[in-house]
Amino acid sequence: MSTAREQPIFSTRAHVFQIDPATKRNWIPAGKHALTVSYFYDATRNVYRIISIGGAKAIINSTVTPNMTFTKTSQKFGQWADSRANTVYGLGFASEQHLTQFAEKFQEVKEAARLAREKSQDGGELTSPALGLASHQVPPSPLVSANGPGEEKLFRSQSADAPGPTERERLKKMLSEGSVGEVQWEAEFFALQDSNNKLAGALREANAAAAQWRQQLEAQRAEAERLRQRVAELEAQAASEVTPTGEKEGLGQGQSLEQLEALVQTKDQIQTLKSQTGGPREALEAAEREETQQKVQDLETRNAELEHQLRAMERSLEEARAERERARAEVGRAAQLLDVSLFELSELREGLARLAEAAP
């Protein structure tokens, strides 16, 4: 697919889903991470397309037609049917604002496609056959009416004037709400996975920074140890110079000016080396170490919280799936009861017809 002649007019990021072609009920995620979804305009053919690339292939390649409808099924999830591709696309956004922006842009592009079609028809040009098919092949929303074989039985019973429409509507509502809840949980689950991956990367960077600080600390400790040894050597040298001088003073001999100056210089050097080994540098190093350790602890705490949220979301997702399975089983049981009622009604009608024929 080439988009060299097409220009992007809007882009956003969302988790991409496609309806399961086998069941027409379940959503299949296109990947574990959010993908870029863009509107493109082809000036040559005067058409608009929605495109999303995952890896080396196009996950979404949908041409917008005036017959398409984008439906918001929750605060962060929306869907539309593409009759050309014979599928339904779903998008899970990070916030309600992103969903609203995408829906508004969809409406604008849809209106632009309608105007382009009307202009083409007024000019006497033939429209694309695929665009004509779109008005006849719009599949129903999978979150509302694609409920499988059980729903077909419900339709047959309804056509035969079987009782219980309120019960059927209640079961259909339960099943649709279960599917919407599952999609919401899946979108939240993938969003938490993205956040967890980002925090894990930040934690790795903090650990690398802490390792670097440790190396610098070891180097500074080695330097401090060397300076301490130098101080000890100078103190020993000063002591050896002071002892003969004290003996000479005790004996009443004078000390030369050069020896006194050398002693003063030695003491000054000792004080300088002592100030280099301690003081502000050690305080700065201690503060930096504490700051790094605090950052590492904060990241570990945040990571633990996200893991706890992730496990809670997984449990909620399993509960939503179990609830949906229970709703399906209840629909199946209701369909069986309706089939039995239909069969009994048919037998009753046949009996009444035989009695009517036998009556004089």
CSV table of C-alpha atoms in Angstrom, one decimal, residues 37-287:
chain,number,residue,atom,x,y,z
A,37,VAL,CA,-4.6,5.7,13.5
A,38,SER,CA,-4.7,8.4,10.8
A,39,TYR,CA,-7.1,9.9,8.3
A,40,PHE,CA,-5.7,10.3,4.8
A,41,TYR,CA,-7.0,12.2,1.9
A,42,ASP,CA,-6.3,11.1,-1.7
A,43,ALA,CA,-6.6,14.2,-3.9
A,44,THR,CA,-6.3,12.2,-7.1
A,45,ARG,CA,-9.4,10.0,-6.4
A,46,ASN,CA,-11.0,12.4,-4.0
A,47,VAL,CA,-11.5,9.8,-1.3
A,48,TYR,CA,-10.8,9.6,2.4
A,49,ARG,CA,-9.3,6.6,4.2
A,50,ILE,CA,-8.6,5.5,7.8
A,51,ILE,CA,-5.2,3.8,8.0
A,52,SER,CA,-3.2,2.1,10.8
A,53,ILE,CA,0.1,0.4,10.3
A,54,GLY,CA,1.3,-2.3,12.7
A,55,GLY,CA,4.8,-3.5,11.9
A,56,ALA,CA,5.1,-4.1,8.2
A,57,LYS,CA,1.4,-4.6,7.4
A,58,ALA,CA,-1.8,-2.4,7.4
A,59,ILE,CA,-4.0,-3.3,10.3
A,60,ILE,CA,-6.7,-0.8,9.2
A,61,ASN,CA,-7.3,0.2,5.5
A,62,SER,CA,-10.8,1.5,5.5
A,63,THR,CA,-12.3,3.9,2.8
A,64,VAL,CA,-14.8,6.2,4.4
A,65,THR,CA,-18.2,6.3,2.6
A,66,PRO,CA,-21.4,8.3,3.3
A,67,ASN,CA,-23.1,5.2,4.6
A,68,MET,CA,-20.7,4.5,7.4
A,69,THR,CA,-21.5,5.3,11.0
A,70,PHE,CA,-19.0,5.6,13.9
A,71,THR,CA,-20.7,4.4,17.1
A,72,LYS,CA,-19.5,5.2,20.7
A,73,THR,CA,-20.2,2.1,22.8
A,74,SER,CA,-18.5,3.4,25.9
A,75,GLN,CA,-16.6,6.4,27.2
A,76,LYS,CA,-13.3,5.2,25.6
A,77,PHE,CA,-14.4,2.8,22.9
A,78,GLY,CA,-15.9,3.2,19.5
A,79,GLN,CA,-16.5,1.1,16.4
A,80,TRP,CA,-17.6,1.2,12.7
A,81,ALA,CA,-18.4,-1.4,10.1
A,82,ASP,CA,-16.6,-1.6,6.7
A,83,SER,CA,-18.7,-3.6,4.2
A,84,ARG,CA,-15.8,-3.7,1.7
A,85,ALA,CA,-13.5,-5.4,4.1
A,86,ASN,CA,-16.5,-7.4,5.5
A,87,THR,CA,-15.4,-6.6,9.1
A,88,VAL,CA,-16.0,-4.3,12.0
A,89,TYR,CA,-13.2,-2.2,13.5
A,90,GLY,CA,-13.0,-1.1,17.1
A,91,LEU,CA,-10.8,1.5,18.8
A,92,GLY,CA,-10.0,1.8,22.5
A,93,PHE,CA,-8.7,5.3,23.4
A,94,ALA,CA,-6.8,6.5,26.4
A,95,SER,CA,-9.4,9.1,27.3
A,96,GLU,CA,-12.9,10.2,26.4
A,97,GLN,CA,-11.5,13.4,24.8
A,98,HIS,CA,-9.5,11.4,22.2
A,99,LEU,CA,-12.6,9.4,21.4
A,100,THR,CA,-14.7,12.5,20.9
A,101,GLN,CA,-12.0,14.1,18.6
A,102,PHE,CA,-11.9,10.9,16.5
A,103,ALA,CA,-15.7,10.7,16.2
A,104,GLU,CA,-16.0,14.4,15.2
A,105,LYS,CA,-13.3,13.9,12.5
A,106,PHE,CA,-15.1,10.8,11.3
A,107,GLN,CA,-18.3,12.9,10.9
A,108,GLU,CA,-16.4,15.6,9.0
A,109,VAL,CA,-14.8,13.1,6.7
A,110,LYS,CA,-18.1,11.3,6.1
A,111,GLU,CA,-19.7,14.6,5.1
A,112,ALA,CA,-16.8,15.4,2.8
A,113,ALA,CA,-17.2,12.0,1.2
A,114,ARG,CA,-20.9,12.6,0.7
A,115,LEU,CA,-20.3,15.9,-1.0
A,116,ALA,CA,-17.6,14.4,-3.2
A,117,ARG,CA,-20.1,11.7,-4.3
A,118,GLU,CA,-22.8,14.2,-5.1
A,119,LYS,CA,-20.4,16.3,-7.1
A,120,SER,CA,-19.3,13.2,-9.0
A,121,GLN,CA,-22.8,12.2,-9.8
A,122,ASP,CA,-23.8,15.7,-10.9
A,123,GLY,CA,-20.8,15.7,-13.3
A,124,GLY,CA,-22.0,12.5,-15.0
A,125,GLU,CA,-19.1,10.4,-13.7
A,126,LEU,CA,-19.6,6.8,-12.6
A,127,THR,CA,-19.1,6.1,-9.0
A,128,SER,CA,-17.1,3.2,-7.7
A,129,PRO,CA,-19.0,-0.1,-7.5
A,130,ALA,CA,-17.7,-0.7,-4.0
A,131,LEU,CA,-19.3,2.5,-2.9
A,132,GLY,CA,-22.7,1.4,-4.2
A,133,LEU,CA,-22.4,-1.9,-2.3
A,134,ALA,CA,-21.9,0.0,1.0
A,135,SER,CA,-25.5,1.0,1.1
A,136,HIS,CA,-26.7,-2.7,1.0
A,137,GLN,CA,-24.1,-4.4,3.1
A,138,VAL,CA,-23.9,-2.6,6.4
A,139,PRO,CA,-23.6,-5.3,9.0
A,140,PRO,CA,-25.2,-4.9,12.4
A,141,SER,CA,-23.1,-3.8,15.4
A,142,PRO,CA,-21.5,-6.8,17.0
A,143,LEU,CA,-22.0,-5.4,20.5
A,144,VAL,CA,-25.8,-5.1,20.0
A,145,SER,CA,-27.2,-7.8,17.8
A,146,ALA,CA,-24.5,-10.3,16.8
A,147,ASN,CA,-25.3,-13.0,19.3
A,148,GLY,CA,-24.9,-16.1,17.2
A,149,PRO,CA,-27.3,-19.1,16.7
A,150,GLY,CA,-29.3,-18.3,19.8
A,151,GLU,CA,-30.5,-15.0,18.4
A,152,GLU,CA,-31.7,-16.7,15.2
A,153,LYS,CA,-34.0,-18.9,17.4
A,154,LEU,CA,-35.3,-15.8,19.1
A,155,PHE,CA,-36.1,-14.3,15.7
A,156,ARG,CA,-38.0,-17.4,14.6
A,157,SER,CA,-40.0,-17.5,17.8
A,158,GLN,CA,-40.9,-13.8,17.5
A,159,SER,CA,-42.1,-14.4,13.9
A,160,ALA,CA,-44.4,-17.1,15.2
A,161,ASP,CA,-45.9,-14.8,17.8
A,162,ALA,CA,-44.4,-16.8,20.7
A,163,PRO,CA,-44.8,-15.2,24.1
A,164,GLY,CA,-42.1,-13.7,26.2
A,165,PRO,CA,-40.7,-10.6,24.3
A,166,THR,CA,-39.8,-8.9,27.6
A,167,GLU,CA,-37.6,-11.8,28.7
A,168,ARG,CA,-35.8,-11.9,25.3
A,169,GLU,CA,-35.1,-8.2,25.4
A,170,ARG,CA,-33.7,-8.5,28.9
A,171,LEU,CA,-31.4,-11.4,27.9
A,172,LYS,CA,-30.2,-9.5,24.8
A,173,LYS,CA,-29.5,-6.5,27.0
A,174,MET,CA,-27.5,-8.6,29.5
A,175,LEU,CA,-25.4,-10.1,26.7
A,176,SER,CA,-24.7,-6.8,25.0
A,177,GLU,CA,-23.7,-5.2,28.3
A,178,GLY,CA,-21.4,-8.1,29.0
A,179,SER,CA,-19.7,-7.6,25.7
A,180,VAL,CA,-19.3,-3.9,26.2
A,181,GLY,CA,-17.8,-4.4,29.6
A,182,GLU,CA,-15.3,-7.0,28.3
A,183,VAL,CA,-14.1,-4.6,25.6
A,184,GLN,CA,-13.7,-1.8,28.2
A,185,TRP,CA,-11.7,-4.1,30.5
A,186,GLU,CA,-9.5,-5.2,27.7
A,187,ALA,CA,-8.8,-1.6,26.7
A,188,GLU,CA,-8.0,-0.7,30.3
A,189,PHE,CA,-5.8,-3.8,30.6
A,190,PHE,CA,-3.7,-2.9,27.6
A,191,ALA,CA,-3.4,0.7,28.8
A,192,LEU,CA,-2.1,-0.6,32.2
A,193,GLN,CA,0.4,-2.8,30.4
A,194,ASP,CA,1.7,0.2,28.5
A,195,SER,CA,2.0,2.2,31.8
A,196,ASN,CA,3.7,-0.8,33.5
A,197,ASN,CA,6.2,-1.1,30.7
A,198,LYS,CA,7.1,2.6,30.9
A,199,LEU,CA,7.6,2.4,34.6
A,200,ALA,CA,9.7,-0.7,34.2
A,201,GLY,CA,11.9,1.2,31.8
A,202,ALA,CA,12.2,4.2,34.2
A,203,LEU,CA,13.1,1.7,37.0
A,204,ARG,CA,15.8,0.2,34.9
A,205,GLU,CA,17.2,3.7,34.2
A,206,ALA,CA,17.1,4.6,37.9
A,207,ASN,CA,19.0,1.3,38.7
A,208,ALA,CA,21.6,2.2,36.1
A,209,ALA,CA,22.0,5.7,37.6
A,210,ALA,CA,22.3,4.1,41.0
A,211,ALA,CA,25.0,1.8,39.8
A,212,GLN,CA,26.9,4.7,38.3
A,213,TRP,CA,26.6,6.6,41.6
A,214,ARG,CA,27.9,3.6,43.5
A,215,GLN,CA,31.0,3.4,41.1
A,216,GLN,CA,31.7,7.1,41.7
A,217,LEU,CA,31.3,6.7,45.4
A,218,GLU,CA,33.8,3.8,45.4
A,219,ALA,CA,36.2,5.9,43.5
A,220,GLN,CA,35.8,8.8,45.9
A,221,ARG,CA,36.3,6.5,48.9
A,222,ALA,CA,39.5,5.2,47.4
A,223,GLU,CA,40.7,8.8,46.9
A,224,ALA,CA,39.8,9.7,50.5
A,225,GLU,CA,41.7,6.6,51.7
A,226,ARG,CA,44.7,7.7,49.8
A,227,LEU,CA,44.5,11.2,51.2
A,228,ARG,CA,44.2,9.8,54.7
A,229,GLN,CA,47.3,7.7,54.2
A,230,ARG,CA,49.1,10.8,53.0
A,231,VAL,CA,47.9,12.8,56.1
A,232,ALA,CA,49.2,10.0,58.3
A,233,GLU,CA,52.6,10.0,56.6
A,234,LEU,CA,52.8,13.8,57.0
A,235,GLU,CA,51.9,13.6,60.6
A,236,ALA,CA,54.5,11.0,61.2
A,237,GLN,CA,57.1,13.1,59.4
A,238,ALA,CA,56.1,16.2,61.5
A,239,ALA,CA,56.4,14.2,64.7
A,240,SER,CA,59.8,13.0,63.7
A,241,GLU,CA,60.9,16.6,63.1
A,242,VAL,CA,59.3,17.9,66.3
A,243,THR,CA,61.0,15.3,68.6
A,244,PRO,CA,64.7,16.3,67.8
A,245,THR,CA,63.7,19.9,68.1
A,246,GLY,CA,62.2,19.4,71.5
A,247,GLU,CA,65.3,17.6,72.7
A,248,LYS,CA,67.4,20.4,71.5
A,249,GLU,CA,65.2,22.9,73.4
A,250,GLY,CA,65.4,20.8,76.5
A,251,LEU,CA,69.2,20.9,76.3
A,252,GLY,CA,69.0,24.7,75.8
A,253,GLN,CA,70.0,24.7,72.1
A,254,GLY,CA,68.2,27.2,69.7
A,255,GLN,CA,66.0,26.2,66.7
A,256,SER,CA,66.8,27.7,63.4
A,257,LEU,CA,64.3,29.8,61.5
A,258,GLU,CA,64.3,27.4,58.5
A,259,GLN,CA,63.2,24.5,60.6
A,260,LEU,CA,60.3,26.4,62.1
A,261,GLU,CA,59.1,27.5,58.7
A,262,ALA,CA,59.2,23.9,57.5
A,263,LEU,CA,57.2,22.8,60.5
A,264,VAL,CA,54.5,25.4,59.9
A,265,GLN,CA,54.3,24.5,56.2
A,266,THR,CA,53.9,20.8,57.1
A,267,LYS,CA,51.0,21.6,59.5
A,268,ASP,CA,49.3,23.8,56.9
A,269,GLN,CA,49.5,20.9,54.4
A,270,ILE,CA,48.1,18.5,56.9
A,271,GLN,CA,45.1,20.8,57.6
A,272,THR,CA,44.5,21.3,53.8
A,273,LEU,CA,44.5,17.5,53.2
A,274,LYS,CA,42.1,17.0,56.1
A,275,SER,CA,39.7,19.6,54.7
A,276,GLN,CA,39.8,17.8,51.3
A,277,THR,CA,38.9,14.4,52.7
A,278,GLY,CA,35.8,15.6,54.6
A,279,GLY,CA,33.4,18.5,54.8
A,280,PRO,CA,31.0,19.6,52.0
A,281,ARG,CA,32.0,16.9,49.6
A,282,GLU,CA,30.9,14.1,51.9
A,283,ALA,CA,27.7,15.9,52.7
A,284,LEU,CA,27.0,16.4,48.9
A,285,GLU,CA,27.7,12.7,48.2
A,286,ALA,CA,25.4,11.7,51.1
A,287,ALA,CA,22.6,13.9,49.8
